[in-house]
mmCIF file of C-alpha atoms (C1' of nucleotides) in Angstrom:
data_model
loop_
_atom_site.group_PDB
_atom_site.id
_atom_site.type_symbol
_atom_site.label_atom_id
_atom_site.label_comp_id
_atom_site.label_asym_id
_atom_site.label_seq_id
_atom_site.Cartn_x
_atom_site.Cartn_y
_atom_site.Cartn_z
ATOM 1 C CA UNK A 1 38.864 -60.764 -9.268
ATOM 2 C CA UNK A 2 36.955 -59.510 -12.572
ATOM 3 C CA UNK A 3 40.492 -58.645 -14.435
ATOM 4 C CA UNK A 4 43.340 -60.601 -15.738
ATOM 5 C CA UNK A 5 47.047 -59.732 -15.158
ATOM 6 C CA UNK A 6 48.194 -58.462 -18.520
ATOM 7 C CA UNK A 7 51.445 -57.304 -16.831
ATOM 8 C CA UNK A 8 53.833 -56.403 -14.328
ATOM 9 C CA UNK A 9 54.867 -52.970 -13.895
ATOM 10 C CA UNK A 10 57.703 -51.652 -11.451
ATOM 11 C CA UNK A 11 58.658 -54.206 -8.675
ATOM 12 C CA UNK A 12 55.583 -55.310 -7.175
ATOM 13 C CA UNK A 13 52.974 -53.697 -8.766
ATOM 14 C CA UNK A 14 50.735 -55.410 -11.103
ATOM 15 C CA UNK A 15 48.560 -53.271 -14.027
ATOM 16 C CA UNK A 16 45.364 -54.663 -14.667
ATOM 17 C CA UNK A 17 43.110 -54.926 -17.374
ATOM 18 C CA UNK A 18 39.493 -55.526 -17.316
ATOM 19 C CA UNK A 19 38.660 -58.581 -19.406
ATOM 20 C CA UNK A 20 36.485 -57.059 -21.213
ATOM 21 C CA UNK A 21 36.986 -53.554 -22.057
ATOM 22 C CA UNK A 22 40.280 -53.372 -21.662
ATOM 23 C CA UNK A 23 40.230 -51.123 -18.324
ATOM 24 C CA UNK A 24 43.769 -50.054 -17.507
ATOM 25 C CA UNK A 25 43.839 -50.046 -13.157
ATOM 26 C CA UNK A 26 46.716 -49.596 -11.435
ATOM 27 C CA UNK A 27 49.380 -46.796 -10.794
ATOM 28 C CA UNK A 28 49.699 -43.946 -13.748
ATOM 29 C CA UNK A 29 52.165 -43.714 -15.592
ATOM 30 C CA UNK A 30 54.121 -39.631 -16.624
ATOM 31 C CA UNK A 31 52.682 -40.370 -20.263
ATOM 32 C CA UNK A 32 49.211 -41.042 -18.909
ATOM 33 C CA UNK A 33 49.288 -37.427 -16.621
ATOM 34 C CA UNK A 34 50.362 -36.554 -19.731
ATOM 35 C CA UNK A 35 47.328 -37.348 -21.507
ATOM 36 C CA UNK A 36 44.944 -36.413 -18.759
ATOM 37 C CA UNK A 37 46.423 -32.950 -18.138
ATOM 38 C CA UNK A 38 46.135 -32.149 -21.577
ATOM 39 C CA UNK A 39 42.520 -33.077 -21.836
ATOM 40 C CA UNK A 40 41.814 -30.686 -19.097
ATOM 41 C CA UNK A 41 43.667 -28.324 -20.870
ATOM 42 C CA UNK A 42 41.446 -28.766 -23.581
ATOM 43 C CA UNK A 43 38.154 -29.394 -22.196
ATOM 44 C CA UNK A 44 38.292 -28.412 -18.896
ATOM 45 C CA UNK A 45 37.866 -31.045 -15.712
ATOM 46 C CA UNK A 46 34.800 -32.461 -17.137
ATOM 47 C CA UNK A 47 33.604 -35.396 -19.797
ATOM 48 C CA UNK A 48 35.921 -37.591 -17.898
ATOM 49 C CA UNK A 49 34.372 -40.618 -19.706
ATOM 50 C CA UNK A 50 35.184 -38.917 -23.524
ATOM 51 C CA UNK A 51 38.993 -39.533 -22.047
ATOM 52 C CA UNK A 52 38.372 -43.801 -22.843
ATOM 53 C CA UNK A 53 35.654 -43.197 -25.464
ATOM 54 C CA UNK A 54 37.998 -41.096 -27.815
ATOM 55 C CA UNK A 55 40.938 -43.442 -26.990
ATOM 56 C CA UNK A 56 42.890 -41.695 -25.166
ATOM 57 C CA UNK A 57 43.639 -43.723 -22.405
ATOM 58 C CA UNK A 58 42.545 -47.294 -21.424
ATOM 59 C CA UNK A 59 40.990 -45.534 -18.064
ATOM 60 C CA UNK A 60 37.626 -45.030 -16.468
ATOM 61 C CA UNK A 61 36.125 -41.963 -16.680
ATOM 62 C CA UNK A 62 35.774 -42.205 -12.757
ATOM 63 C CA UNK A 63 39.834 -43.128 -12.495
ATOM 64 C CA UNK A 64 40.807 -40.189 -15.106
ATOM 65 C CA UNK A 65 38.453 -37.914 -12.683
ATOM 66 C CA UNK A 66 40.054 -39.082 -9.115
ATOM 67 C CA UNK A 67 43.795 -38.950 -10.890
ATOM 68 C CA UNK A 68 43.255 -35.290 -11.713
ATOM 69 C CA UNK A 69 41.268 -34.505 -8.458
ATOM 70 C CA UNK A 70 43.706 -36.017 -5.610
ATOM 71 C CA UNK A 71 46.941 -35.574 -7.619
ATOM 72 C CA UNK A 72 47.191 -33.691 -10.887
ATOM 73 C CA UNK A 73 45.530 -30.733 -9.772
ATOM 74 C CA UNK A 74 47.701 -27.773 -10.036
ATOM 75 C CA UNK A 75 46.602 -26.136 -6.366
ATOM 76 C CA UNK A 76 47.432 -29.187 -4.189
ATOM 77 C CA UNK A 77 49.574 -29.173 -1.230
ATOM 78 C CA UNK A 78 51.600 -32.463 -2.252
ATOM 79 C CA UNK A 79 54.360 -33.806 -0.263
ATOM 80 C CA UNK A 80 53.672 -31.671 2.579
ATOM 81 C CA UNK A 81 52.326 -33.018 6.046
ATOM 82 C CA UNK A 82 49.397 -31.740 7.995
ATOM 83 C CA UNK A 83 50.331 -28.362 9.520
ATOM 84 C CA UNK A 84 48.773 -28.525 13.521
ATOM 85 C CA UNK A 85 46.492 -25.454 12.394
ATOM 86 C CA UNK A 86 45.344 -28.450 9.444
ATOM 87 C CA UNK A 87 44.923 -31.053 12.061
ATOM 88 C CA UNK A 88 42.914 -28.489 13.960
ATOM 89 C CA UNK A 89 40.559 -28.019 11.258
ATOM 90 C CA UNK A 90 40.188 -31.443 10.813
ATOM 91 C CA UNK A 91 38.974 -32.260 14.088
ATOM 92 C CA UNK A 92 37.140 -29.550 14.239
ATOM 93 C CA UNK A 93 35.166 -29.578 11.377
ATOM 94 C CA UNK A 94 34.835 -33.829 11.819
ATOM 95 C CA UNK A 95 33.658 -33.121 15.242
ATOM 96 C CA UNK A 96 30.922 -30.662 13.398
ATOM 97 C CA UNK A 97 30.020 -32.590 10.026
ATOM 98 C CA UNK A 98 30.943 -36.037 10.640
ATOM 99 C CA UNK A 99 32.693 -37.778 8.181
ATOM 100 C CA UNK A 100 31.527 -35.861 5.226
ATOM 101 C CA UNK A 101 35.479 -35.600 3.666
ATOM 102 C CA UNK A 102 34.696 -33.305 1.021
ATOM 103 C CA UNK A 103 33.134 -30.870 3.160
ATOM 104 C CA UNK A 104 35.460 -30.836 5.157
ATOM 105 C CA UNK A 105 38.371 -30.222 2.078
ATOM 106 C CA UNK A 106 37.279 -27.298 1.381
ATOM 107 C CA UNK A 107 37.654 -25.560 4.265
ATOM 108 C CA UNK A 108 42.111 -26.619 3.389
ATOM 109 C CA UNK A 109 43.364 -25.151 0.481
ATOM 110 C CA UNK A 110 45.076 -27.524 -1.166
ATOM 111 C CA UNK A 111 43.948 -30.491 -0.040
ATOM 112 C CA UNK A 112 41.430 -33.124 -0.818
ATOM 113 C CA UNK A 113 38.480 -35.281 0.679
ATOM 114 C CA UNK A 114 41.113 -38.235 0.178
ATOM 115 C CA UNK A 115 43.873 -36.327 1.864
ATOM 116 C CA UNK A 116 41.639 -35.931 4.966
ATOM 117 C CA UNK A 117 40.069 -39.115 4.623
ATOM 118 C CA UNK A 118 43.186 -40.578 4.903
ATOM 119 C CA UNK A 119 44.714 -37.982 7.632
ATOM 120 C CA UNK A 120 41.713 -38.901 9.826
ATOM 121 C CA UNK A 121 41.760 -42.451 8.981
ATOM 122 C CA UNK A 122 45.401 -43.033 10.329
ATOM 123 C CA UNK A 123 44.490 -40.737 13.474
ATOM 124 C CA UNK A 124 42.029 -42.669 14.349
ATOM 125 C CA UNK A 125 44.291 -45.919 14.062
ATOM 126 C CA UNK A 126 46.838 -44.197 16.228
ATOM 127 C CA UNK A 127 44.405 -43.519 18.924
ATOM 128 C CA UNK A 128 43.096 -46.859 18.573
ATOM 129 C CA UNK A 129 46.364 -48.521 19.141
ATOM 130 C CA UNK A 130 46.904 -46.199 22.026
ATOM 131 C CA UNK A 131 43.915 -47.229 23.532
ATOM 132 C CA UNK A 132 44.697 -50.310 23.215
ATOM 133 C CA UNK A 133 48.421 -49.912 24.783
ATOM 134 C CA UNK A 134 46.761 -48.180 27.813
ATOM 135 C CA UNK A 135 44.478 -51.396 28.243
ATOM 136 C CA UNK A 136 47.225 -53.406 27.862
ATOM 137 C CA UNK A 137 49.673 -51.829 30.128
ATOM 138 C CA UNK A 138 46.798 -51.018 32.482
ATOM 139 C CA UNK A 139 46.032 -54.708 33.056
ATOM 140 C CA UNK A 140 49.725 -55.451 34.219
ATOM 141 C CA UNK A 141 49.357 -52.731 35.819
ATOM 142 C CA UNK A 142 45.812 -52.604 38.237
ATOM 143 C CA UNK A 143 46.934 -52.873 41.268
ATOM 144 C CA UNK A 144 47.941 -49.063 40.903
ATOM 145 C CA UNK A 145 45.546 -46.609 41.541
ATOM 146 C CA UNK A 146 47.133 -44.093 39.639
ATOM 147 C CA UNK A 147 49.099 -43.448 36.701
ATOM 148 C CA UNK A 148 51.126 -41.625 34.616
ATOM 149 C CA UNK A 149 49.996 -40.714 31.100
ATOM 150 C CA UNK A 150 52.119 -39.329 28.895
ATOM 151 C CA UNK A 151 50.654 -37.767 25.771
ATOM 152 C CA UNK A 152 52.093 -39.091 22.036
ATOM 153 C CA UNK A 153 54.142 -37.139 20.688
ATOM 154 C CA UNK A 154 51.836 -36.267 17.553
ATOM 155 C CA UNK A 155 49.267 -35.039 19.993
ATOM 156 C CA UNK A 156 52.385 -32.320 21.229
ATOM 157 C CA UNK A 157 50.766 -29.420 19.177
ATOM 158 C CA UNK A 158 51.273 -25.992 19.372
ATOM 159 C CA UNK A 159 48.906 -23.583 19.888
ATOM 160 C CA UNK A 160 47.661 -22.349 16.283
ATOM 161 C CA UNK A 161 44.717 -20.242 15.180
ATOM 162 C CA UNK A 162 41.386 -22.240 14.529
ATOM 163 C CA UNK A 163 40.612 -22.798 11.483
ATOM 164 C CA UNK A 164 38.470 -18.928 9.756
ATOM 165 C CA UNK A 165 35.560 -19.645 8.309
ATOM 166 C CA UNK A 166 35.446 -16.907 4.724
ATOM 167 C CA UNK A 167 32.458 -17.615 3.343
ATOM 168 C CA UNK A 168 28.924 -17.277 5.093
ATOM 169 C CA UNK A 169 26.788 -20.569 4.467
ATOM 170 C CA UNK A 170 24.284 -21.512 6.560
ATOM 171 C CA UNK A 171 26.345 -24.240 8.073
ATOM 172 C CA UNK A 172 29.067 -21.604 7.870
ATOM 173 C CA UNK A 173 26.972 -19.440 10.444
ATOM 174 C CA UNK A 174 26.468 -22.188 12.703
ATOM 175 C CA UNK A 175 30.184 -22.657 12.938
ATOM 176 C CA UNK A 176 30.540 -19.598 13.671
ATOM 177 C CA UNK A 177 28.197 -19.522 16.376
ATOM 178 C CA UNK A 178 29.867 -22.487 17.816
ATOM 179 C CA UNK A 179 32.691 -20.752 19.215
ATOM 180 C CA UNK A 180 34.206 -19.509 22.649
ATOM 181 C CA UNK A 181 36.428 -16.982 23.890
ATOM 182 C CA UNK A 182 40.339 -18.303 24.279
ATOM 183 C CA UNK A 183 40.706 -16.512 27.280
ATOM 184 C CA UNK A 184 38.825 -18.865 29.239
ATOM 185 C CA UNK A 185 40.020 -22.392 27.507
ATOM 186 C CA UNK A 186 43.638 -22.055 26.098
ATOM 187 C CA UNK A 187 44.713 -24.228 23.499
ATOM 188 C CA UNK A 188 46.773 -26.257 25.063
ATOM 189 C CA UNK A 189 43.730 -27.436 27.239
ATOM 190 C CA UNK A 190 41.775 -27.679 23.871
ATOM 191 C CA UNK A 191 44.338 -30.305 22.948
ATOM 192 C CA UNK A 192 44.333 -32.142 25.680
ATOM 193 C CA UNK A 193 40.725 -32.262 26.096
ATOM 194 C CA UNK A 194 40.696 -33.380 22.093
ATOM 195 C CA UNK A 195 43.145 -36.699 23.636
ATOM 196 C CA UNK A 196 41.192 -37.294 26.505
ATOM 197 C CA UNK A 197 38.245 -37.323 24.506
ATOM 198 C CA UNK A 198 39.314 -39.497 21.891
ATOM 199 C CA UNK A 199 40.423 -41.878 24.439
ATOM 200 C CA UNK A 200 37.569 -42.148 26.579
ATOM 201 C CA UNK A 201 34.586 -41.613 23.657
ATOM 202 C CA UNK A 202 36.379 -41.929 20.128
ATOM 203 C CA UNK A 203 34.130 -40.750 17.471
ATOM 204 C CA UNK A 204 31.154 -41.255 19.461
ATOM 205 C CA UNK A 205 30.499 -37.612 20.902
ATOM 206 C CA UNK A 206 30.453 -35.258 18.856
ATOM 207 C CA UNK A 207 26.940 -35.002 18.820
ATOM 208 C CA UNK A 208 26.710 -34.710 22.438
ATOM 209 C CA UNK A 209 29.588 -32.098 22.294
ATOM 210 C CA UNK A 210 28.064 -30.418 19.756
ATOM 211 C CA UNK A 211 24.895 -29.728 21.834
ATOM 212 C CA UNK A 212 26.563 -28.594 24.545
ATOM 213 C CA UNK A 213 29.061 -26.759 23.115
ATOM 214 C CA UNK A 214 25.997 -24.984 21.443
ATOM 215 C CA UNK A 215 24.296 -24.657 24.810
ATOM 216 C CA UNK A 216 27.611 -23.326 25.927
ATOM 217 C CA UNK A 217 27.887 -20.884 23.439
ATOM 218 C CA UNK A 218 24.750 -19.395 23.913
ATOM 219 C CA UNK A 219 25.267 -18.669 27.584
ATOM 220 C CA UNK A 220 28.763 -17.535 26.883
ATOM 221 C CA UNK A 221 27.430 -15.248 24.183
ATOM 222 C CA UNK A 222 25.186 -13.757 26.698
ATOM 223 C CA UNK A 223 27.811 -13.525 29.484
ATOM 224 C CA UNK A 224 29.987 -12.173 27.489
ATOM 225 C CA UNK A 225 28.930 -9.983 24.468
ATOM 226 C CA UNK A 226 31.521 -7.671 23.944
ATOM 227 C CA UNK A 227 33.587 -11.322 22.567
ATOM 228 C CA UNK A 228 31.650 -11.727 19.559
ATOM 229 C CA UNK A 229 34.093 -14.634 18.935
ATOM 230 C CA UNK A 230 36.148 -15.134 15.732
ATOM 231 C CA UNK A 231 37.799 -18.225 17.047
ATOM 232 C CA UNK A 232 36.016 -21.851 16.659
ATOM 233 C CA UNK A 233 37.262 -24.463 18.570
ATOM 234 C CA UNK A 234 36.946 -28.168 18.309
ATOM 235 C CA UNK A 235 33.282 -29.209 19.961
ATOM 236 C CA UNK A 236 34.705 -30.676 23.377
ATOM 237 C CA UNK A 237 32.755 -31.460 26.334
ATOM 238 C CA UNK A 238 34.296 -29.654 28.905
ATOM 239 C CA UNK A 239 34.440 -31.369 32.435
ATOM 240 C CA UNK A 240 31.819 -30.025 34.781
ATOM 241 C CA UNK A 241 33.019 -30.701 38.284
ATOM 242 C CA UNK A 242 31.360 -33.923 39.089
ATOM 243 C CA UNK A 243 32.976 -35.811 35.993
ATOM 244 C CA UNK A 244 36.695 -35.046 37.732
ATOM 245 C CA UNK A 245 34.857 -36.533 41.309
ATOM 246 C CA UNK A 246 33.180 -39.456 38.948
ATOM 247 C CA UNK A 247 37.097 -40.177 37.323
ATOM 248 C CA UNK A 248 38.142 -40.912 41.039
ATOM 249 C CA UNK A 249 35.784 -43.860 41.464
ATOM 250 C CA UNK A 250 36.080 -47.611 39.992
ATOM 251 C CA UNK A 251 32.171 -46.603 39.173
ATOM 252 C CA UNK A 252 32.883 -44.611 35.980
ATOM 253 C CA UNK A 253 34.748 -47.296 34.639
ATOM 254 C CA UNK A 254 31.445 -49.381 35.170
ATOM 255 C CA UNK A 255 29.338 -46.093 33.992
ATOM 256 C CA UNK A 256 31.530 -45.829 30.849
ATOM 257 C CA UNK A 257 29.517 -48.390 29.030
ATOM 258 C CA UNK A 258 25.632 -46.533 29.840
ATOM 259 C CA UNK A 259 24.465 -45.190 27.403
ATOM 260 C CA UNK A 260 22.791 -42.407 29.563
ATOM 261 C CA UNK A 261 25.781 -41.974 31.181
ATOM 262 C CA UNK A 262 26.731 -38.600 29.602
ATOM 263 C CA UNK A 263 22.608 -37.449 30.215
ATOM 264 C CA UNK A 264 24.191 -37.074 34.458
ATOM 265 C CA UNK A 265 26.545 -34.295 32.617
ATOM 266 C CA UNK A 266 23.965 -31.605 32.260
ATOM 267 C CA UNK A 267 24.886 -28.584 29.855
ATOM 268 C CA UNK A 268 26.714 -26.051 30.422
ATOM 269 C CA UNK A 269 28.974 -28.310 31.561
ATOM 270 C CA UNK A 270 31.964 -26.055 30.847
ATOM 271 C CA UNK A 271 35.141 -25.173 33.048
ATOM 272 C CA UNK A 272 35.280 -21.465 32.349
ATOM 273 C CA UNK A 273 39.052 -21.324 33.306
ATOM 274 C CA UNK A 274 41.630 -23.963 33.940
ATOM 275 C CA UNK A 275 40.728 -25.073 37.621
ATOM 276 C CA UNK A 276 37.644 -26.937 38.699
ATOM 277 C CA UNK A 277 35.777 -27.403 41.602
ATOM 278 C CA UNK A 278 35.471 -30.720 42.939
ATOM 279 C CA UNK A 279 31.710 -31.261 44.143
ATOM 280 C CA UNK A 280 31.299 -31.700 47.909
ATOM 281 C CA UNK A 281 34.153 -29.412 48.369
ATOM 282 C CA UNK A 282 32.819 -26.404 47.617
ATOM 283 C CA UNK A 283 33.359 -25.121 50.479
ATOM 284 C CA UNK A 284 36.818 -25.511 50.645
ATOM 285 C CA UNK A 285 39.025 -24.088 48.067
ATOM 286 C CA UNK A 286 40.007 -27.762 46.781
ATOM 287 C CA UNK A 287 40.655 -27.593 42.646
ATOM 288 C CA UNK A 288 41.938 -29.547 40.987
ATOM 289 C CA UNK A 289 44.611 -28.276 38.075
ATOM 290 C CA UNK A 290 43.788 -28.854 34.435
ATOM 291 C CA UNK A 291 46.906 -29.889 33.990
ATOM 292 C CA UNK A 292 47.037 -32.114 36.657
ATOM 293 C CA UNK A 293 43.428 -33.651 35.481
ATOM 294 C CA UNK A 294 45.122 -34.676 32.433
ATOM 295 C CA UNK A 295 48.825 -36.060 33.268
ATOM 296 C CA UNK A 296 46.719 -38.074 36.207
ATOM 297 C CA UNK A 297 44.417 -39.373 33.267
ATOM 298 C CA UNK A 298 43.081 -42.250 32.759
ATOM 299 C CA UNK A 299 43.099 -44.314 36.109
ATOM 300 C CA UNK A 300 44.942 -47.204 35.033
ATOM 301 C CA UNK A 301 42.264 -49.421 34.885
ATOM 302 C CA UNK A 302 40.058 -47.326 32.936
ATOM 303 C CA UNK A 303 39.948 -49.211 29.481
ATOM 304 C CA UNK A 304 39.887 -52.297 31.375
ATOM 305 C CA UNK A 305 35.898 -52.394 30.453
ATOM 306 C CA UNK A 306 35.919 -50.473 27.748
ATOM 307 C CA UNK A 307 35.019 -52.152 23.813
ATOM 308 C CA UNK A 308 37.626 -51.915 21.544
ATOM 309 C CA UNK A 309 37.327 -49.153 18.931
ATOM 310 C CA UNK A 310 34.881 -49.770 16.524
ATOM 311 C CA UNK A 311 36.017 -50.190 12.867
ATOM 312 C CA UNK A 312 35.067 -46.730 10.604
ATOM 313 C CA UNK A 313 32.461 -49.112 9.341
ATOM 314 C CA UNK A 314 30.763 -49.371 12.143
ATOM 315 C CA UNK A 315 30.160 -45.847 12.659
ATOM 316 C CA UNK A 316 26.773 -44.201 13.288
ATOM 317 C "C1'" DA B 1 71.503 -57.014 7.198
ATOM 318 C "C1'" DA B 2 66.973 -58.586 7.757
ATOM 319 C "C1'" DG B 3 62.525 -58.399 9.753
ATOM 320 C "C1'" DT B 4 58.737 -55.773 11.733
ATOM 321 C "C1'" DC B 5 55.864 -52.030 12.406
ATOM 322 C "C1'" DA B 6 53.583 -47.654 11.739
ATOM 323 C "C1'" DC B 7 52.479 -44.383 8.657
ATOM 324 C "C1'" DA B 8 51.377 -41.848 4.401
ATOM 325 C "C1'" DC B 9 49.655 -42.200 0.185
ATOM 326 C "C1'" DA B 10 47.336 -43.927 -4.056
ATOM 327 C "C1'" DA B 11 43.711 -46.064 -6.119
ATOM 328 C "C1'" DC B 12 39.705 -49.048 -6.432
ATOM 329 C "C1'" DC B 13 34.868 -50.257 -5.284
ATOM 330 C "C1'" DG B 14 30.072 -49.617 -4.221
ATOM 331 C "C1'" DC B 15 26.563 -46.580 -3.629
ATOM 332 C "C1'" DA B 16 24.141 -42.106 -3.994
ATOM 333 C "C1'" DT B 17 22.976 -38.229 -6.531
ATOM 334 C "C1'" DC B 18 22.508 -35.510 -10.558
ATOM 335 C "C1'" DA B 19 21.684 -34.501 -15.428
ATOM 336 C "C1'" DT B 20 19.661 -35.524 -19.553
ATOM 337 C "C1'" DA B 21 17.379 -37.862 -23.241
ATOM 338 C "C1'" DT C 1 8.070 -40.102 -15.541
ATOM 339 C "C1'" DT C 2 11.663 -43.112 -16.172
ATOM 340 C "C1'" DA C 3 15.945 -45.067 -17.663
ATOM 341 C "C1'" DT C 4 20.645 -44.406 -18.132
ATOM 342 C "C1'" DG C 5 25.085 -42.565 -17.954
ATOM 343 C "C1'" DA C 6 28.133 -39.282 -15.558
ATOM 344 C "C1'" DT C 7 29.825 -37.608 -11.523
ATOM 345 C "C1'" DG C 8 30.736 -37.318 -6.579
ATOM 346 C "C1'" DC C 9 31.557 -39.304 -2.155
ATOM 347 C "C1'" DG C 10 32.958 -42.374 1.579
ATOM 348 C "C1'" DG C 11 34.952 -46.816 2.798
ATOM 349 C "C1'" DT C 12 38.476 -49.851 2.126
ATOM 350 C "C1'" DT C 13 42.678 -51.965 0.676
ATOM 351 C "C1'" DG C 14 47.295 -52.319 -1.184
ATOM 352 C "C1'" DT C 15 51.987 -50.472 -1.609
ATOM 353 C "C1'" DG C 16 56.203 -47.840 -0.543
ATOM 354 C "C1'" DT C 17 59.070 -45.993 2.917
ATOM 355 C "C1'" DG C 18 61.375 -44.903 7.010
ATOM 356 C "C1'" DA C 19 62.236 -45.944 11.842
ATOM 357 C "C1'" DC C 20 63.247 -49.280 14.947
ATOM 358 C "C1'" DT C 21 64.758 -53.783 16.778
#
DNA sequence: AAGTCACACAACCGCATCATA
DNA sequence: TTATGATGCGGTTGTGTGACT
């Protein structure tokens, strides 16, 4: 550590001070806000480094900025949760830009890149610890050849409107493009398909789904016309019917971990309403639910093979 | 009541990019 | 053209709090 501890501040808390410039880090105190509200006042939210160099506070100009951005800002949503229609967005717009936090804020009024940052961070830790639950349970548990799955509560969300895009970017457009009609995927699927997704490919597909949902589009857009769609939903790869026969085998647990393994899935692999055929019964009229798909996902010894979630870090 | 855990939030750090002298 | 400082962004870590055991 490059500081000293000049003091203690509230309980557990300690204020630091660079050694040599006399850096103030730490939590900010009412008179500092203070201070940094009325040089935005002033000045505007700029020449964050003037804030030190005229005296006024013992901060970076980088700390003065990131105090005013994530919390002094008069338009933030503070102390209020992540609506669903939020989380929606979120995923959505992750699933289409990656991690690029910022980005992504601006499509939420209100919020910030570390808001979402953070939103998405403890998600992912949620569905990580879930994952690694099912393994868990799943391994006292493989003599069973089927289970059970309840979905987490926080994953209980109500249908709500995907996110409007206002403005008309570029990337804007391409959103925009990358959208489907409701009436053939409800939301409540969309949700579902976000879980089972996370669970079986977290963070890893959205480049895949994003191709295909593109493909997907396209033909949709062609089939249907007259739906010029308004509503963009998250970039999931719907099942085509052979992934529902592949779930019933102990081979896609050993296929999980090919990297090709999504190439067998060939686009459009969509389910344009909420049954599926299973392949090889085409003849009869054997479907299989949606909802039945998903409450009888994952076999229980799916995770058995599968690496634990990589660390953020370790993202492409 | 105390300990543990999960979660939300705040803030720092390192790096990249931009602006300007 | 280059050096330098300012700004922006994403990753990470630390802390407070509430729920649960």
């Amino acid at each position: 550590m490059s500081g000293v501890v000049r003091a203690m501040e509230g309980k557990r808390r300690m204020v630091l001070y660079d050694e040599v410039g006399e850096i103030k880090k730490g939590p900010w105190k009412a008179e500092e806000d203070e201070v940094l509200i009325n040089h935005v006042k002033k000045y505007g939210p700029r020449d964050w480094s003037s804030i030190r160099s005229k005296g006024l506070l013992h901060r970076t100009g980088k700390s003065c900025r990131l105090r005013w951005v994530n919390k002094l800002r008069p338009d933030l949503k503070t102390g209020v949760k992540f609506s669903a229609e939020e989380e929606r967005t979120v995923i959505d717009l992750q699933a289409q830009f990656g991690n690029k936090w910022a980005r992504i804020a601006t499509y939420l009024p209100g919020r910030t890149d570390n808001d979402v940052k953070n939103f998405w961070s403890s998600r992912q830790k949620r569905l990580a610890r879930i994952l690694q639950t099912s393994s868990a349970s799943s391994s006292t548990n493989s003599h069973k050849s089927t289970v059970q799955v309840q979905a987490p509560a926080f994953l209980d969300i109500s249908p709500v409107e995907a996110p409007k895009f206002s403005s008309s970017t570029d990337e804007e457009s391409v959103a925009k493009s990358q959208t489907c009609s409701s009436s053939h995927i409800d939301d409540n699927d969309t949700i579902k398909m976000v879980l089972f997704q996370d669970l079986v490919y977290p963070s890893t597909l959205t480049h895949e789904q994003n191709t295909l949902q593109l493909d997907y589009n396209t033909s949709q857009k062609k089939q249907f016309p007259e739906q010029e769609s308004h509503l963009s939903f998250p970039q999931i790869p719907q099942l085509q019917p052979d992934f529902s026969l592949a779930l019933e085998s102990q081979d896609f647990v050993n296929r999980l971990g090919d990297p090709n393994f999504l190439d067998e899935f060939e686009p459009p692999c969509f389910v344009p309403d909420r049954s599926c055929q299973i392949p090889g019964r085409a003849e009869s009229n054997d479907t299989v639910d949606l909802d039945t798909f998903i409450s009888d996902f994952p076999p229980i010894d799916l995770f058995d093979d599968i690496e634990p979630l990589p660390s953020p870090s370790e993202w492409p």
